[in-house]
Amino acid sequence: PASKELCAPHIELCSLVSYQIEDFASAYWNKKSSEFTPKESFLLQQLTNEYTGIHKVMGIPLILYMTLALHINVSNSSHVGDIYEQIFSLENKNSIYFRSKYDEEHLITASEADKIHAFSKRIAERIWELNPSEATIKKSVCIDIVNEIAGTGEENLRKLLLGQYFIEGKDGCELLFVHRSIYEYFVALSLYDKIKQLADTKLSPVELYNQLETDSQDIELAHIANLIGVQPLTEYPDIQGFLLNMFQKKQILNSNWWYDFFYLF
């Protein structure tokens, strides 16, 4: 009945389908599909390719908008992680932080890119530790991380950190990334960075594992081990996919090294 409130745990918005993605691009570029350049047509072909899985993420208007506005490069072999790597890059000056192809770059994100990036990874880590299935986090936990990264005096940065990629959940008490795939990307990125940090020590996974067992004072190693093992990665195939893409693409870590690492840790 109309007089009763709608009771539902959440409302799930359906992603845009292929023709809607094309319509979105047409409206953004302000041209008909028949007027697309070969480069634009190729991009749309890749973004709507159901075999790569990219179309599921590109069906989210905000992510599609960022991809088009930032002129993200997409190839035949692109993974969603490749797109996010460009969008959330500290090196690429056309990323969401710097936006160099815009008339004016965002003053806060351009000057505080490192802190914003670190905040996203920290929030993703905490969600991974505390509530990975729902992918939400209490706002009070976020405030603590804001205070740690931005301090108490940088008010503009503090406001931006909470509003950049997050939306409010239950009664404003919880926060979540604007799309689950962004959270999953930052979890994978955090895990990758920490594993690379261990690989750079030139120790084998067995040596690291033995060190963990014999040296309880190695807080950093213990933290990484706990973060890796706190949740079964096999239950989160999308995070696995992001992580595998990072290992394969960057080719910094020998495949046998990280196979052994995950087996032990």
GROMACS .gro file of C-alpha atoms in nm:
model
  265
    1PRO     CA    1   0.000   0.000   0.000
    2ALA     CA    2   0.114   0.352  -0.075
    3SER     CA    3   0.072   0.455   0.287
    4LYS     CA    4   0.337   0.209   0.407
    5GLU     CA    5   0.710   0.270   0.389
    6LEU     CA    6   0.913   0.061   0.150
    7CYS     CA    7   1.115  -0.186   0.354
    8ALA     CA    8   1.421  -0.326   0.180
    9PRO     CA    9   1.782  -0.385   0.286
   10HIS     CA   10   1.906  -0.198  -0.016
   11ILE     CA   11   1.817  -0.093  -0.370
   12GLU     CA   12   2.042  -0.229  -0.644
   13LEU     CA   13   2.077  -0.012  -0.952
   14CYS     CA   14   2.114  -0.201  -1.278
   15SER     CA   15   2.418  -0.122  -1.491
   16LEU     CA   16   2.381   0.036  -1.832
   17VAL     CA   17   2.369  -0.214  -2.115
   18SER     CA   18   2.573  -0.187  -2.434
   19TYR     CA   19   2.346   0.043  -2.631
   20GLN     CA   20   2.304   0.269  -2.326
   21ILE     CA   21   2.682   0.293  -2.287
   22GLU     CA   22   2.700   0.399  -2.651
   23ASP     CA   23   2.420   0.653  -2.598
   24PHE     CA   24   2.604   0.789  -2.294
   25ALA     CA   25   2.925   0.833  -2.496
   26SER     CA   26   2.729   0.992  -2.779
   27ALA     CA   27   2.581   1.248  -2.539
   28TYR     CA   28   2.920   1.314  -2.376
   29TRP     CA   29   3.100   1.362  -2.709
   30ASN     CA   30   2.800   1.550  -2.847
   31LYS     CA   31   2.793   1.355  -3.171
   32LYS     CA   32   2.594   1.076  -3.333
   33SER     CA   33   2.739   0.726  -3.337
   34SER     CA   34   2.779   0.756  -3.715
   35GLU     CA   35   3.016   1.048  -3.649
   36PHE     CA   36   3.247   0.861  -3.411
   37THR     CA   37   3.612   0.857  -3.509
   38PRO     CA   38   3.778   0.514  -3.556
   39LYS     CA   39   3.948   0.563  -3.217
   40GLU     CA   40   3.617   0.640  -3.047
   41SER     CA   41   3.444   0.346  -3.214
   42PHE     CA   42   3.723   0.113  -3.101
   43LEU     CA   43   3.696   0.243  -2.745
   44LEU     CA   44   3.321   0.181  -2.738
   45GLN     CA   45   3.374  -0.165  -2.883
   46GLN     CA   46   3.613  -0.249  -2.598
   47LEU     CA   47   3.398  -0.093  -2.326
   48THR     CA   48   3.096  -0.297  -2.432
   49ASN     CA   49   3.285  -0.623  -2.491
   50GLU     CA   50   3.106  -0.886  -2.282
   51TYR     CA   51   3.398  -1.130  -2.307
   52THR     CA   52   3.638  -0.910  -2.110
   53GLY     CA   53   3.397  -0.825  -1.829
   54ILE     CA   54   3.480  -0.456  -1.863
   55HIS     CA   55   3.123  -0.377  -1.970
   56LYS     CA   56   2.993  -0.458  -1.619
   57VAL     CA   57   3.197  -0.178  -1.468
   58MET     CA   58   3.149   0.055  -1.765
   59GLY     CA   59   2.776   0.018  -1.708
   60ILE     CA   60   2.819   0.236  -1.398
   61PRO     CA   61   2.769   0.595  -1.523
   62LEU     CA   62   3.028   0.752  -1.291
   63ILE     CA   63   3.302   0.507  -1.394
   64LEU     CA   64   3.208   0.538  -1.760
   65TYR     CA   65   3.222   0.915  -1.727
   66MET     CA   66   3.569   0.907  -1.569
   67THR     CA   67   3.692   0.672  -1.843
   68LEU     CA   68   3.570   0.903  -2.120
   69ALA     CA   69   3.664   1.231  -1.953
   70LEU     CA   70   4.018   1.121  -1.866
   71HIS     CA   71   4.079   0.973  -2.212
   72ILE     CA   72   4.168   0.634  -2.063
   73ASN     CA   73   4.354   0.399  -2.299
   74VAL     CA   74   4.182   0.064  -2.351
   75SER     CA   75   4.324  -0.218  -2.560
   76ASN     CA   76   4.209  -0.563  -2.672
   77SER     CA   77   4.370  -0.720  -2.367
   78SER     CA   78   4.264  -0.462  -2.109
   79HIS     CA   79   4.143  -0.570  -1.767
   80VAL     CA   80   3.929  -0.351  -1.541
   81GLY     CA   81   4.240  -0.316  -1.326
   82ASP     CA   82   4.426  -0.156  -1.619
   83ILE     CA   83   4.153   0.108  -1.643
   84TYR     CA   84   4.157   0.177  -1.270
   85GLU     CA   85   4.535   0.193  -1.271
   86GLN     CA   86   4.510   0.485  -1.513
   87ILE     CA   87   4.217   0.654  -1.337
   88PHE     CA   88   4.379   0.636  -0.992
   89SER     CA   89   4.742   0.688  -1.093
   90LEU     CA   90   4.998   0.897  -0.906
   91GLU     CA   91   5.231   0.894  -1.208
   92ASN     CA   92   4.985   0.962  -1.490
   93LYS     CA   93   4.921   1.336  -1.481
   94ASN     CA   94   4.586   1.286  -1.652
   95SER     CA   95   4.447   1.070  -1.370
   96ILE     CA   96   4.152   1.170  -1.154
   97TYR     CA   97   4.394   1.340  -0.916
   98PHE     CA   98   4.566   1.571  -1.167
   99ARG     CA   99   4.328   1.591  -1.467
  100SER     CA  100   4.588   1.756  -1.689
  101LYS     CA  101   4.366   1.753  -1.999
  102TYR     CA  102   4.107   1.967  -1.823
  103ASP     CA  103   4.114   2.348  -1.846
  104GLU     CA  104   4.196   2.365  -1.476
  105GLU     CA  105   4.327   2.090  -1.251
  106HIS     CA  106   4.165   2.034  -0.913
  107LEU     CA  107   4.385   2.223  -0.668
  108ILE     CA  108   4.332   1.993  -0.370
  109THR     CA  109   4.353   1.657  -0.547
  110ALA     CA  110   4.655   1.766  -0.751
  111SER     CA  111   4.852   1.882  -0.447
  112GLU     CA  112   4.735   1.609  -0.208
  113ALA     CA  113   4.725   1.311  -0.445
  114ASP     CA  114   4.953   1.097  -0.226
  115LYS     CA  115   4.733   1.143   0.079
  116ILE     CA  116   4.409   1.078  -0.109
  117HIS     CA  117   4.553   0.764  -0.266
  118ALA     CA  118   4.684   0.643   0.070
  119PHE     CA  119   4.346   0.710   0.231
  120SER     CA  120   4.164   0.498  -0.028
  121LYS     CA  121   4.403   0.209   0.032
  122ARG     CA  122   4.372   0.237   0.409
  123ILE     CA  123   3.992   0.244   0.396
  124ALA     CA  124   3.989  -0.057   0.162
  125GLU     CA  125   4.223  -0.242   0.401
  126ARG     CA  126   3.997  -0.177   0.698
  127ILE     CA  127   3.688  -0.290   0.507
  128TRP     CA  128   3.880  -0.603   0.404
  129GLU     CA  129   3.963  -0.670   0.768
  130LEU     CA  130   3.624  -0.587   0.919
  131ASN     CA  131   3.342  -0.626   0.668
  132PRO     CA  132   3.448  -0.751   0.323
  133SER     CA  133   3.119  -0.916   0.228
  134GLU     CA  134   2.911  -0.598   0.264
  135ALA     CA  135   3.207  -0.371   0.179
  136THR     CA  136   3.097  -0.098   0.421
  137ILE     CA  137   3.280   0.070   0.706
  138LYS     CA  138   3.168   0.270   1.007
  139LYS     CA  139   3.211   0.641   0.961
  140SER     CA  140   3.384   0.667   1.299
  141VAL     CA  141   3.662   0.438   1.170
  142CYS     CA  142   3.699   0.657   0.862
  143ILE     CA  143   3.727   0.970   1.076
  144ASP     CA  144   4.017   0.815   1.266
  145ILE     CA  145   4.199   0.744   0.939
  146VAL     CA  146   4.121   1.097   0.813
  147ASN     CA  147   4.275   1.241   1.129
  148GLU     CA  148   4.583   1.025   1.083
  149ILE     CA  149   4.639   1.109   0.716
  150ALA     CA  150   4.511   1.467   0.686
  151GLY     CA  151   4.555   1.587   1.041
  152THR     CA  152   4.305   1.814   1.210
  153GLY     CA  153   4.401   2.142   1.046
  154GLU     CA  154   4.350   2.071   0.674
  155GLU     CA  155   3.973   2.110   0.666
  156ASN     CA  156   3.932   2.115   0.287
  157LEU     CA  157   4.131   1.792   0.251
  158ARG     CA  158   3.937   1.632   0.537
  159LYS     CA  159   3.605   1.705   0.364
  160LEU     CA  160   3.738   1.583   0.030
  161LEU     CA  161   3.867   1.254   0.170
  162LEU     CA  162   3.524   1.156   0.296
  163GLY     CA  163   3.344   1.273  -0.016
  164GLN     CA  164   3.577   1.177  -0.299
  165TYR     CA  165   3.484   0.817  -0.374
  166PHE     CA  166   3.245   0.736  -0.091
  167ILE     CA  167   2.872   0.751  -0.026
  168GLU     CA  168   2.685   0.727   0.302
  169GLY     CA  169   2.515   0.405   0.404
  170LYS     CA  170   2.280   0.341   0.695
  171ASP     CA  171   2.164   0.673   0.839
  172GLY     CA  172   2.497   0.831   0.756
  173CYS     CA  173   2.680   0.605   1.004
  174GLU     CA  174   2.852   0.396   0.738
  175LEU     CA  175   3.053   0.473   0.428
  176LEU     CA  176   3.113   0.269   0.116
  177PHE     CA  177   3.299   0.318  -0.211
  178VAL     CA  178   3.077   0.448  -0.491
  179HIS     CA  179   3.121   0.109  -0.658
  180ARG     CA  180   3.233  -0.221  -0.515
  181SER     CA  181   3.489  -0.274  -0.791
  182ILE     CA  182   3.678   0.040  -0.679
  183TYR     CA  183   3.699  -0.102  -0.327
  184GLU     CA  184   3.818  -0.436  -0.467
  185TYR     CA  185   4.083  -0.261  -0.677
  186PHE     CA  186   4.223  -0.073  -0.377
  187VAL     CA  187   4.227  -0.389  -0.163
  188ALA     CA  188   4.426  -0.566  -0.435
  189LEU     CA  189   4.656  -0.266  -0.478
  190SER     CA  190   4.725  -0.254  -0.106
  191LEU     CA  191   4.802  -0.626  -0.094
  192TYR     CA  192   5.023  -0.601  -0.403
  193ASP     CA  193   5.222  -0.307  -0.265
  194LYS     CA  194   5.284  -0.488   0.063
  195ILE     CA  195   5.387  -0.812  -0.107
  196LYS     CA  196   5.621  -0.622  -0.340
  197GLN     CA  197   5.771  -0.457  -0.032
  198LEU     CA  198   5.855  -0.803   0.100
  199ALA     CA  199   5.985  -0.924  -0.237
  200ASP     CA  200   6.220  -0.625  -0.252
  201THR     CA  201   6.400  -0.762   0.055
  202LYS     CA  202   6.531  -1.041  -0.176
  203LEU     CA  203   6.426  -1.300   0.083
  204SER     CA  204   6.245  -1.613  -0.033
  205PRO     CA  205   5.887  -1.677   0.089
  206VAL     CA  206   6.023  -1.960   0.304
  207GLU     CA  207   6.277  -1.727   0.466
  208LEU     CA  208   6.005  -1.469   0.528
  209TYR     CA  209   5.778  -1.730   0.680
  210ASN     CA  210   6.054  -1.859   0.906
  211GLN     CA  211   6.134  -1.502   1.006
  212LEU     CA  212   5.770  -1.446   1.098
  213GLU     CA  213   5.771  -1.755   1.320
  214THR     CA  214   6.099  -1.671   1.496
  215ASP     CA  215   6.083  -1.290   1.518
  216SER     CA  216   5.763  -1.177   1.687
  217GLN     CA  217   5.899  -0.821   1.699
  218ASP     CA  218   5.874  -0.773   1.322
  219ILE     CA  219   5.550  -0.575   1.342
  220GLU     CA  220   5.537  -0.483   0.972
  221LEU     CA  221   5.577  -0.842   0.854
  222ALA     CA  222   5.316  -0.959   1.105
  223HIS     CA  223   5.074  -0.690   0.984
  224ILE     CA  224   5.118  -0.793   0.621
  225ALA     CA  225   5.074  -1.160   0.708
  226ASN     CA  226   4.756  -1.082   0.901
  227LEU     CA  227   4.619  -0.869   0.619
  228ILE     CA  228   4.686  -1.144   0.365
  229GLY     CA  229   4.533  -1.415   0.581
  230VAL     CA  230   4.246  -1.230   0.747
  231GLN     CA  231   4.003  -1.334   0.471
  232PRO     CA  232   4.006  -1.632   0.231
  233LEU     CA  233   4.090  -1.480  -0.106
  234THR     CA  234   3.922  -1.772  -0.284
  235GLU     CA  235   3.586  -1.629  -0.175
  236TYR     CA  236   3.657  -1.300  -0.352
  237PRO     CA  237   3.739  -1.384  -0.715
  238ASP     CA  238   3.723  -1.023  -0.832
  239ILE     CA  239   3.993  -0.918  -0.585
  240GLN     CA  240   4.194  -1.220  -0.698
  241GLY     CA  241   4.148  -1.106  -1.057
  242PHE     CA  242   4.277  -0.755  -0.982
  243LEU     CA  243   4.574  -0.896  -0.790
  244LEU     CA  244   4.663  -1.151  -1.058
  245ASN     CA  245   4.646  -0.880  -1.324
  246MET     CA  246   4.890  -0.667  -1.123
  247PHE     CA  247   5.136  -0.952  -1.082
  248GLN     CA  248   5.120  -1.051  -1.449
  249LYS     CA  249   5.127  -0.701  -1.594
  250LYS     CA  250   5.398  -0.544  -1.381
  251GLN     CA  251   5.620  -0.855  -1.405
  252ILE     CA  252   5.820  -0.731  -1.108
  253LEU     CA  253   5.772  -1.046  -0.907
  254ASN     CA  254   5.878  -1.389  -1.030
  255SER     CA  255   5.564  -1.602  -1.062
  256ASN     CA  256   5.718  -1.884  -0.859
  257TRP     CA  257   5.796  -1.635  -0.581
  258TRP     CA  258   5.440  -1.514  -0.534
  259TYR     CA  259   5.290  -1.861  -0.586
  260ASP     CA  260   5.507  -1.984  -0.299
  261PHE     CA  261   5.425  -1.673  -0.094
  262PHE     CA  262   5.049  -1.729  -0.114
  263TYR     CA  263   5.090  -2.099  -0.045
  264LEU     CA  264   5.272  -2.023   0.280
  265PHE     CA  265   5.090  -1.711   0.394
   0.00000   0.00000   0.00000
